[in-house]
PDB file of C-alpha atoms in Angstrom:
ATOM      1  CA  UNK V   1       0.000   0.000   0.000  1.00  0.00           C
ATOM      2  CA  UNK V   2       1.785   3.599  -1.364  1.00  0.00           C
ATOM      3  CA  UNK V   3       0.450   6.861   0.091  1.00  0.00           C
ATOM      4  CA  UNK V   4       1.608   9.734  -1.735  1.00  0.00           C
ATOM      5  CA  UNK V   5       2.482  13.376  -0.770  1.00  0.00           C
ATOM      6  CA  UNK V   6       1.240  16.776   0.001  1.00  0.00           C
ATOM      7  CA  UNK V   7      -0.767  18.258  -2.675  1.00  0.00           C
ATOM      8  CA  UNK V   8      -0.127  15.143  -4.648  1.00  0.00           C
ATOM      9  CA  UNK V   9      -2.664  12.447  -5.997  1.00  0.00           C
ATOM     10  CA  UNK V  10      -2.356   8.228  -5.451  1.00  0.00           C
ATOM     11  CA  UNK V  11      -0.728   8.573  -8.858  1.00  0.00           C
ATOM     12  CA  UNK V  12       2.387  10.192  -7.708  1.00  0.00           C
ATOM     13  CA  UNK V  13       4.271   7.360  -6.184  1.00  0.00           C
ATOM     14  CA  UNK V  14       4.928   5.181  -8.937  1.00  0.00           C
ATOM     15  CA  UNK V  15       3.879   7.733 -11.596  1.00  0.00           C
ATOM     16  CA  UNK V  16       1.554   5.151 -13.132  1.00  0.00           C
ATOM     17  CA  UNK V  17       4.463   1.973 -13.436  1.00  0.00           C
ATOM     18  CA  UNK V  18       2.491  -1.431 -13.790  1.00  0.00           C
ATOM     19  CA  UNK V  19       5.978  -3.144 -12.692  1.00  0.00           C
ATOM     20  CA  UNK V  20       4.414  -4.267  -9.228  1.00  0.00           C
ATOM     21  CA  UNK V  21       1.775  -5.417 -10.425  1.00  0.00           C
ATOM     22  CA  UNK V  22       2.805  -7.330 -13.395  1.00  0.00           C
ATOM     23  CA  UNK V  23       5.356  -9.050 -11.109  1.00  0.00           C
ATOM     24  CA  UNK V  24       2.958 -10.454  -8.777  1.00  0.00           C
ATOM     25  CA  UNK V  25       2.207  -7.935  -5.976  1.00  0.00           C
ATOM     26  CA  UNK V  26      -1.054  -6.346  -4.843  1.00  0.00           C
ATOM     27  CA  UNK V  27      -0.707  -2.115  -5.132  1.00  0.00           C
ATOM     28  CA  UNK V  28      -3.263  -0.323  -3.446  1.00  0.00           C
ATOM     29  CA  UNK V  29      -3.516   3.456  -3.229  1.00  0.00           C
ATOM     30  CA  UNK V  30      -5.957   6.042  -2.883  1.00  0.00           C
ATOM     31  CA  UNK V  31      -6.054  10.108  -2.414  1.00  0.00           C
ATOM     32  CA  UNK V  32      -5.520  11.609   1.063  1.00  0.00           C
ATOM     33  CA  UNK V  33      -8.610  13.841   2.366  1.00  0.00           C
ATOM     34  CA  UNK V  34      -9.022  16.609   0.019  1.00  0.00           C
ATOM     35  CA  UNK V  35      -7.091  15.244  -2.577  1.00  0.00           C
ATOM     36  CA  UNK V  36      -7.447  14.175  -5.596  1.00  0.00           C
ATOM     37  CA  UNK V  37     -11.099  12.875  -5.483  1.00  0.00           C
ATOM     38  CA  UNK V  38     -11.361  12.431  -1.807  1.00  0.00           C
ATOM     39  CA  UNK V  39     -13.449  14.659   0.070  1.00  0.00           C
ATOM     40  CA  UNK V  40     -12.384  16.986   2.451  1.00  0.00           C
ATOM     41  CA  UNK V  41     -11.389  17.061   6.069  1.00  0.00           C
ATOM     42  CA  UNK V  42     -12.533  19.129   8.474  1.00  0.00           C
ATOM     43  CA  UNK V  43      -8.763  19.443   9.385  1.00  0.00           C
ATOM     44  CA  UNK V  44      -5.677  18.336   8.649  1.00  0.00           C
ATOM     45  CA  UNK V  45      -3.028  16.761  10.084  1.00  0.00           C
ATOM     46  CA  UNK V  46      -0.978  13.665  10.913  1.00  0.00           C
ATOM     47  CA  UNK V  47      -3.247  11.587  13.207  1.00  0.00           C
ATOM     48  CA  UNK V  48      -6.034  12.051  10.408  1.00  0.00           C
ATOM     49  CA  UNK V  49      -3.906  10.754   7.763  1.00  0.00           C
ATOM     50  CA  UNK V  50      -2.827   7.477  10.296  1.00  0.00           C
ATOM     51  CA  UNK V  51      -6.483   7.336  10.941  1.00  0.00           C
ATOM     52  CA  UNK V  52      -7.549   7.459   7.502  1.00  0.00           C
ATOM     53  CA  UNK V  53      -4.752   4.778   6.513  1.00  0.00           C
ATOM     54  CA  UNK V  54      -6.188   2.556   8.848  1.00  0.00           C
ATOM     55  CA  UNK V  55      -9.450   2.857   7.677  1.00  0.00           C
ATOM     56  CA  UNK V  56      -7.840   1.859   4.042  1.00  0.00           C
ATOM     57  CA  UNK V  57      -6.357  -1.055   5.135  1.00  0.00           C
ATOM     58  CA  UNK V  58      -9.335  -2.258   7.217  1.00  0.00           C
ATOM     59  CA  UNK V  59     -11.606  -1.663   4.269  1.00  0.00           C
ATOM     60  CA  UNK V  60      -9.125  -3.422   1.865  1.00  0.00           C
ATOM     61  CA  UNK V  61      -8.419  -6.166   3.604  1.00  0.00           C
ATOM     62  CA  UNK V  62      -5.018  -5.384   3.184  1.00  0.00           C
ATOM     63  CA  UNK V  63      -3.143  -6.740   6.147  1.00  0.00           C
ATOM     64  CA  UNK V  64      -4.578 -10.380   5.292  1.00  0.00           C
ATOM     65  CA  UNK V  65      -2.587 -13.326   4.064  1.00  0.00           C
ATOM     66  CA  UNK V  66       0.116 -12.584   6.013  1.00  0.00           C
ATOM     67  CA  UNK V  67       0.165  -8.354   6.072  1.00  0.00           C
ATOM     68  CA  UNK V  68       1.662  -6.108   4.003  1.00  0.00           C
ATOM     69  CA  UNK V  69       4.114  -3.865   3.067  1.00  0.00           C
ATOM     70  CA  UNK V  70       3.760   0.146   3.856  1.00  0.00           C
ATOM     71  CA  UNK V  71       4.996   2.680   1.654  1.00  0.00           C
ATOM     72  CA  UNK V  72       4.684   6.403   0.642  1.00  0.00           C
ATOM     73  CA  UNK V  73       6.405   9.959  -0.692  1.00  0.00           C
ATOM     74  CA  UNK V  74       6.974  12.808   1.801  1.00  0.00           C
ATOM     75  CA  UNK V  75       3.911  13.160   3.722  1.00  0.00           C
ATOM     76  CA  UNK V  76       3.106   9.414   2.764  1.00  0.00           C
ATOM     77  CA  UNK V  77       6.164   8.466   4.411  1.00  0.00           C
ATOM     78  CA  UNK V  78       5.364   9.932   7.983  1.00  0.00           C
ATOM     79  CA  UNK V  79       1.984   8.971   7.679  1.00  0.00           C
ATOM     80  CA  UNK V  80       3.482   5.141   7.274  1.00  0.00           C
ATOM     81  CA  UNK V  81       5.793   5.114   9.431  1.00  0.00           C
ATOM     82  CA  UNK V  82       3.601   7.175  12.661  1.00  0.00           C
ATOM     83  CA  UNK V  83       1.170   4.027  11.843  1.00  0.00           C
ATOM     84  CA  UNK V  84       3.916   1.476  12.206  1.00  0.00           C
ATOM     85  CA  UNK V  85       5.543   3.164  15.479  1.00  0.00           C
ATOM     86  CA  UNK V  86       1.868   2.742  16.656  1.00  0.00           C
ATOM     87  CA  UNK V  87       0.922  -0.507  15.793  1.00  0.00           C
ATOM     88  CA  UNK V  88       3.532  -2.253  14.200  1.00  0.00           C
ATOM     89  CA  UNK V  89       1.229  -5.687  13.880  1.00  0.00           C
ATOM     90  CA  UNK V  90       0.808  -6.942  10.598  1.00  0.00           C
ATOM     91  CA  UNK V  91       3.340  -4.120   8.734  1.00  0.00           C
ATOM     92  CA  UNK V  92       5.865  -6.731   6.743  1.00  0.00           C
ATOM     93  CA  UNK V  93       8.005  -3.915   5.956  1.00  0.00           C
ATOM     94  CA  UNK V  94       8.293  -0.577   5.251  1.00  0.00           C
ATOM     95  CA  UNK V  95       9.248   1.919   1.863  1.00  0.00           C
ATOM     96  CA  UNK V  96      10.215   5.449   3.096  1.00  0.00           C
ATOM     97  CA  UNK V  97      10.229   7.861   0.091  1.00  0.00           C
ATOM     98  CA  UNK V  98      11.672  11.242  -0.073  1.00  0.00           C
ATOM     99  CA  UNK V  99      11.472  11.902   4.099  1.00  0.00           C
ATOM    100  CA  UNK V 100      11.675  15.870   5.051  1.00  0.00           C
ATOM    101  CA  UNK V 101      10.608  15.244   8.992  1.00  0.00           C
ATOM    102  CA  UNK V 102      13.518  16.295  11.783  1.00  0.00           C
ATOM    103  CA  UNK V 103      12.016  16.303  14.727  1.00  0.00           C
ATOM    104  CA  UNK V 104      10.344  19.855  14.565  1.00  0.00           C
ATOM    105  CA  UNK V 105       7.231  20.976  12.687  1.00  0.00           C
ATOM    106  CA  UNK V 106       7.860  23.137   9.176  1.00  0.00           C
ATOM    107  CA  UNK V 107       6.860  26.712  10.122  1.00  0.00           C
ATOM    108  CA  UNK V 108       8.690  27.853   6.566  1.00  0.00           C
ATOM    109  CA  UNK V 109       6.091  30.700   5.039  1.00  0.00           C
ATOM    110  CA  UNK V 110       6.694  28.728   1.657  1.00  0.00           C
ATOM    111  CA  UNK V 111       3.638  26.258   2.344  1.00  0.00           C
ATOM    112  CA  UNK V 112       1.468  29.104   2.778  1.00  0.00           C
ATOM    113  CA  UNK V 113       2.416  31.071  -0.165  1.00  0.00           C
ATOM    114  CA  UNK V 114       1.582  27.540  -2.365  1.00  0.00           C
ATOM    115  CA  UNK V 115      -1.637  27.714  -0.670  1.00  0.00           C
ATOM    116  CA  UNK V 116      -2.201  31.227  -1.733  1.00  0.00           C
ATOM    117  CA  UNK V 117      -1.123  30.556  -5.156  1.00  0.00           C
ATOM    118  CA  UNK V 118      -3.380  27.643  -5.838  1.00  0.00           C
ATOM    119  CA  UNK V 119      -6.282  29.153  -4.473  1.00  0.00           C
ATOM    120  CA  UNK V 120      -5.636  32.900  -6.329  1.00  0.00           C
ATOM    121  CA  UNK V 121      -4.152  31.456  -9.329  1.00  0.00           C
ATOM    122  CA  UNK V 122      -5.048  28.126  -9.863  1.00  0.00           C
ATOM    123  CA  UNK V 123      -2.682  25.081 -10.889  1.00  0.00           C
ATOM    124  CA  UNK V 124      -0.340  27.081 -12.723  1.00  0.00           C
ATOM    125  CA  UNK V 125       0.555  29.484 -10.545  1.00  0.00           C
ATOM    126  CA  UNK V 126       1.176  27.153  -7.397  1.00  0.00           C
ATOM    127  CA  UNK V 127       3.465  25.638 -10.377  1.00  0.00           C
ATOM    128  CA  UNK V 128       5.537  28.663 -10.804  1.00  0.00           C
ATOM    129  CA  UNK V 129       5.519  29.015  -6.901  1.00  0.00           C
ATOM    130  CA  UNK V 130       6.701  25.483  -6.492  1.00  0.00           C
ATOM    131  CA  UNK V 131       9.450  25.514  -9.295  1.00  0.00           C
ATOM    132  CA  UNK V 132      10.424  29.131  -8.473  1.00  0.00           C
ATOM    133  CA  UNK V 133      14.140  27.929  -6.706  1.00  0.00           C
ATOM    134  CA  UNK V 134      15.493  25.288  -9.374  1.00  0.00           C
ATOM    135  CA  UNK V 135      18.871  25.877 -10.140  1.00  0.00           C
ATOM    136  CA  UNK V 136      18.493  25.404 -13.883  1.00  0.00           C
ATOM    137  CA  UNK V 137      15.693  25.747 -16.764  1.00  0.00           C
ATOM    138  CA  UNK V 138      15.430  21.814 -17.193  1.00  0.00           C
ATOM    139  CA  UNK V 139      14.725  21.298 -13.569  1.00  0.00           C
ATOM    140  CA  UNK V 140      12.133  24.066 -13.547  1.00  0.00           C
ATOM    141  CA  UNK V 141      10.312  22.920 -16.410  1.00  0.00           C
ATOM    142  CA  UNK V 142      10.214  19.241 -14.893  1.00  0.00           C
ATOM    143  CA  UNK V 143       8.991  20.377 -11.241  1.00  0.00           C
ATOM    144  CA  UNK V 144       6.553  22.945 -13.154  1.00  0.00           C
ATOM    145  CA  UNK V 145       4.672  20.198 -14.835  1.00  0.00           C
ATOM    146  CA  UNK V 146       4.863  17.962 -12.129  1.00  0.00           C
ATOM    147  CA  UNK V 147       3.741  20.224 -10.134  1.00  0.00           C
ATOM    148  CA  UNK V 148       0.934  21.693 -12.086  1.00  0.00           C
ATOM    149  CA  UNK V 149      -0.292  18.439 -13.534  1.00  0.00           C
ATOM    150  CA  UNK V 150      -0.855  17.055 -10.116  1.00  0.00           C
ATOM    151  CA  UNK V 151      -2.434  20.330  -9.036  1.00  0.00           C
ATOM    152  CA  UNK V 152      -5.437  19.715 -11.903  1.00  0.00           C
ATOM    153  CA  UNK V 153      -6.389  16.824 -10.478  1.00  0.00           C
ATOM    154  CA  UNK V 154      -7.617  17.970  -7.311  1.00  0.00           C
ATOM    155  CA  UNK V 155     -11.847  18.403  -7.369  1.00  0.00           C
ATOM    156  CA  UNK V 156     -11.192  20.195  -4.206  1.00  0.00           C
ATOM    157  CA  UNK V 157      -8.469  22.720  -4.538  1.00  0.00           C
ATOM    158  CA  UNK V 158      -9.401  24.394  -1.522  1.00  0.00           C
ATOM    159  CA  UNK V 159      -9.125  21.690   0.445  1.00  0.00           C
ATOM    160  CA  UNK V 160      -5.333  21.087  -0.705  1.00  0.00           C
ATOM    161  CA  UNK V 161      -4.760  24.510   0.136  1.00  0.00           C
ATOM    162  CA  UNK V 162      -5.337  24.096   3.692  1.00  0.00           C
ATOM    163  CA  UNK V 163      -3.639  21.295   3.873  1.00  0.00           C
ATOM    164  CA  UNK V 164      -0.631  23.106   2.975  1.00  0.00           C
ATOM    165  CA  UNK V 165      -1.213  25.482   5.603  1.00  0.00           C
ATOM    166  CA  UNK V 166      -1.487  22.711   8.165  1.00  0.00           C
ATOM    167  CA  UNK V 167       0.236  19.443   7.423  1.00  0.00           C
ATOM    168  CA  UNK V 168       4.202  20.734   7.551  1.00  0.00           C
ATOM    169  CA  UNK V 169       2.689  21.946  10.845  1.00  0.00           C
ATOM    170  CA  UNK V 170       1.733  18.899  12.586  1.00  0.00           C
ATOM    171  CA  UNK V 171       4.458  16.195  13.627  1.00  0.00           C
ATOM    172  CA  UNK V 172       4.128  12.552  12.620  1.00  0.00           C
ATOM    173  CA  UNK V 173       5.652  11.502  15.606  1.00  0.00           C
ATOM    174  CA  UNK V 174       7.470  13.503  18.440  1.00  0.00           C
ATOM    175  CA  UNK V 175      11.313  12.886  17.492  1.00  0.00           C
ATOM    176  CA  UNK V 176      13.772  10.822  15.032  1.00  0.00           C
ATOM    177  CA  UNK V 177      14.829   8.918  17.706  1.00  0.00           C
ATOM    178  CA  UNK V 178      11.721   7.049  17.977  1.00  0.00           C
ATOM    179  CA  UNK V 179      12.456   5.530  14.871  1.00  0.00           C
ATOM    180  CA  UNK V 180      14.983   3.281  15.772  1.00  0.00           C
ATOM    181  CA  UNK V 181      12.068   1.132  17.517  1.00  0.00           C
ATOM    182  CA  UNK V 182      11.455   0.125  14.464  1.00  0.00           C
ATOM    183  CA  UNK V 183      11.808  -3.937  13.961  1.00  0.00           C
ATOM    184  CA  UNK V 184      11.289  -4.840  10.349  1.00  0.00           C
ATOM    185  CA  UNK V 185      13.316  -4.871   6.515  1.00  0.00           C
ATOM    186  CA  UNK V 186      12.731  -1.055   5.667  1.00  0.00           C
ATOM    187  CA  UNK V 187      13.914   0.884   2.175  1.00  0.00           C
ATOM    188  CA  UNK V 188      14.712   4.475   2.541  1.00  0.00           C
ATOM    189  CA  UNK V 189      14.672   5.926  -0.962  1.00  0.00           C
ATOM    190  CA  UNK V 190      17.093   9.281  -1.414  1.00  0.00           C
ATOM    191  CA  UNK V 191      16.878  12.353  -3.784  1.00  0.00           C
ATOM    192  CA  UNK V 192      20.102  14.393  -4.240  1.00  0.00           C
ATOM    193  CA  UNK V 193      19.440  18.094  -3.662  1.00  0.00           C
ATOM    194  CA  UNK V 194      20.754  19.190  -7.056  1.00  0.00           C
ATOM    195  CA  UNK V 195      16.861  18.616  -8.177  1.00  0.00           C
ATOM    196  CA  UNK V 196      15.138  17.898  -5.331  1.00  0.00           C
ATOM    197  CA  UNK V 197      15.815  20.327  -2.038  1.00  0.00           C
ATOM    198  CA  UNK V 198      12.528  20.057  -0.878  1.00  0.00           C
ATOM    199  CA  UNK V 199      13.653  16.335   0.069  1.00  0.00           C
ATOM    200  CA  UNK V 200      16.699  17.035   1.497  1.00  0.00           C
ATOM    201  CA  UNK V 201      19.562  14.004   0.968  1.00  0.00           C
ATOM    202  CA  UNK V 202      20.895  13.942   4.172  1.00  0.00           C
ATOM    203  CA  UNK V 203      17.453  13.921   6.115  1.00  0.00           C
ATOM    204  CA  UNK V 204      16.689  10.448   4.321  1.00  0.00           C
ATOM    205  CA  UNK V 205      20.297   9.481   5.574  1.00  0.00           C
ATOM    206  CA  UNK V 206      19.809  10.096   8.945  1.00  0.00           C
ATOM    207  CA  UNK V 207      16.177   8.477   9.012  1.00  0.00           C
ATOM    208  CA  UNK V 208      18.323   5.295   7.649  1.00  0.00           C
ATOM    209  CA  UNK V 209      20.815   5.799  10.135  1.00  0.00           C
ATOM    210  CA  UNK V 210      18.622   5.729  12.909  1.00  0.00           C
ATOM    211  CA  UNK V 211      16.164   2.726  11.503  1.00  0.00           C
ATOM    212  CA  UNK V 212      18.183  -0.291  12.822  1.00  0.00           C
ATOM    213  CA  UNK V 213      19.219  -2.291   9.443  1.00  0.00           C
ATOM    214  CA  UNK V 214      17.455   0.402   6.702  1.00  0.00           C
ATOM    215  CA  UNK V 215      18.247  -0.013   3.357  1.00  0.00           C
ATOM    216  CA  UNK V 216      19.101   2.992   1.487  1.00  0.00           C
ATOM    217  CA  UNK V 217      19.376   4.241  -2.303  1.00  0.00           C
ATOM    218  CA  UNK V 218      19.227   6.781  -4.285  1.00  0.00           C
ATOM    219  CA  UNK V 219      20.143   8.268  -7.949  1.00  0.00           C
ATOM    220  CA  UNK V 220      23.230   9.102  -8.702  1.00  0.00           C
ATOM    221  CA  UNK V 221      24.288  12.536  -8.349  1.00  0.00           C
ATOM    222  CA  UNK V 222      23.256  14.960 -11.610  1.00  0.00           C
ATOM    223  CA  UNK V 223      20.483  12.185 -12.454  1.00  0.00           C
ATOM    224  CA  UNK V 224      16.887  12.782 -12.133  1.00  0.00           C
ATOM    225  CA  UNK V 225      15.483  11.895  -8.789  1.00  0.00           C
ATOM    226  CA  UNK V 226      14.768   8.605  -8.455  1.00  0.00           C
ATOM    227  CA  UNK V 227      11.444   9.362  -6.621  1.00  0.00           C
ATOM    228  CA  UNK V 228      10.399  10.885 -10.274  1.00  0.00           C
ATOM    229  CA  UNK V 229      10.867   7.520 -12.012  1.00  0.00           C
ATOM    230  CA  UNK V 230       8.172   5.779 -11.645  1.00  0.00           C
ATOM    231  CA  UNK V 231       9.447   2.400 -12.788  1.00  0.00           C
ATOM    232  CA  UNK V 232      12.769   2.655 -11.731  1.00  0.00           C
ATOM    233  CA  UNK V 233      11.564   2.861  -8.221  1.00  0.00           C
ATOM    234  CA  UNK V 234       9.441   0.085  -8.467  1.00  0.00           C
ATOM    235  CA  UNK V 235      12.422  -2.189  -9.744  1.00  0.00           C
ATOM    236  CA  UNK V 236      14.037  -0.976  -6.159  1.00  0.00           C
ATOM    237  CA  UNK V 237      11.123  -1.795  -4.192  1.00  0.00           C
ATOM    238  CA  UNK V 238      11.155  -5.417  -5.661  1.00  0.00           C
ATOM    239  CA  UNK V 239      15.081  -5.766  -5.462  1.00  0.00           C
ATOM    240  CA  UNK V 240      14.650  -4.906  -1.463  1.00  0.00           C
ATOM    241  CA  UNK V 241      11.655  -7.380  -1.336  1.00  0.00           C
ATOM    242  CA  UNK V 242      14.366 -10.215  -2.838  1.00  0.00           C
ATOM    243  CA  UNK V 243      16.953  -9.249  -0.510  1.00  0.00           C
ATOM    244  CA  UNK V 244      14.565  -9.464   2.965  1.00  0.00           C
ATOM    245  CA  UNK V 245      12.542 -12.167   1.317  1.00  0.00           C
ATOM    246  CA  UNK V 246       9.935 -10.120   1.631  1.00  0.00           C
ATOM    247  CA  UNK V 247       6.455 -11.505  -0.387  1.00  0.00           C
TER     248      UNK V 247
END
């Protein structure tokens, strides 16, 4: 099960790859409250999004036949991992993409002017707003569209809007150190900063660091993230399911 990240859609974890799939495993995914074409929340935050995971894999029946593995981008990484820190049971392992969480909540003034863009200017504007620091024309043009094709695909812009006000605000879980009660065969997946800074490299080093055992990889440095490569990524996930025997 992949949950995907703020102001994202469930399409934005493996960008669309079949690879899972058509080598034997079980992908679920769906959009967090307000996004996509989920309803909205009356707020926002990290104990809704564990709750509302929860709720997915009750109603899927995803934890039977054994359990199942946990995975997600940015905000779909804390929400994973603050549901397997509270309930481990059933949680084969874990696939921690692109995590920005240190310990303190993100008071930067950048979520709220992408939550003034979208809702003054629509898609492309919170495009411009979140491609507005790459350091060269081919990495703004990627982040623009990613950015701005994601953005149309929200029937409830508003609602992604305050989420950007409130998520970076709320904490997953109270510190890093909490994650080295972790217990299982977890993947920590990397982005350089070159094209990525919102991701910062060495925060996904020190969550492997502290996760007794984590696996980590990444791109190599000047190549596109490997969080943006759909079915790249997915070959990782199944090369760290071969390696912990994971099924």
């Amino acid at each position: 099960m992949l949950c995907h990240g703020l102001s994202a859609t469930r399409r934005y974890v493996v960008h669309g790859s079949k690879y899972l799939p058509r080598h034997g495993y079980r992908l679920t995914t769906y959009d967090a409250r307000g996004h996509g074409e989920s309803d909205p929340a009356d707020r926002y935050g990290y104990e809704g999004l564990a709750e509302d995971l929860e709720l997915v894999i009750e109603s899927t029946g995803a934890m039977a036949d054994g359990g199942a593995t946990l995975g997600g981008h940015s905000m779909g990484c804390h929400t994973v991992a603050r549901r397997t820190l509270l309930d481990p049971g059933g949680v084969k392992a874990l696939v921690l993409i692109g995590p920005v969480f240190t310990g303190d909540a993100d008071e930067d003034a950048r979520w709220d002017r992408r939550a003034e863009a979208l809702e003054q200017g629509g898609p492309e504007a919170f495009a411009e707003v979140v491609a507005e620091n790459s350091p060269n024309q081919e990495v703004h043009d990627t982040v623009y569209r990613l950015a701005r094709d994601r953005a149309r695909l929200h029937r409830h812009p508003e609602a992604v809007a305050e989420a950007l006000r409130e998520i970076p605000r709320s904490k997953p879980f109270e510190s890093l150190d909490e994650l080295s009660r972790l217990d299982l065969p977890v993947l920590v997946v990397a982005s350089h900063d070159e094209a990525d800074p919102g991701h910062p490299y060495e925060v996904a080093v020190k969550w492997a660091e502290t996760i007794p055992g984590a696996d980590l990889v990444s791109e190599e440095p000047g190549e596109s993230p490997l969080a943006w490569q759909g079915g790249r990524l997915s070959r990782e996930i199944t090369s760290f399911f071969d390696r912990h025997g994971v099924g």
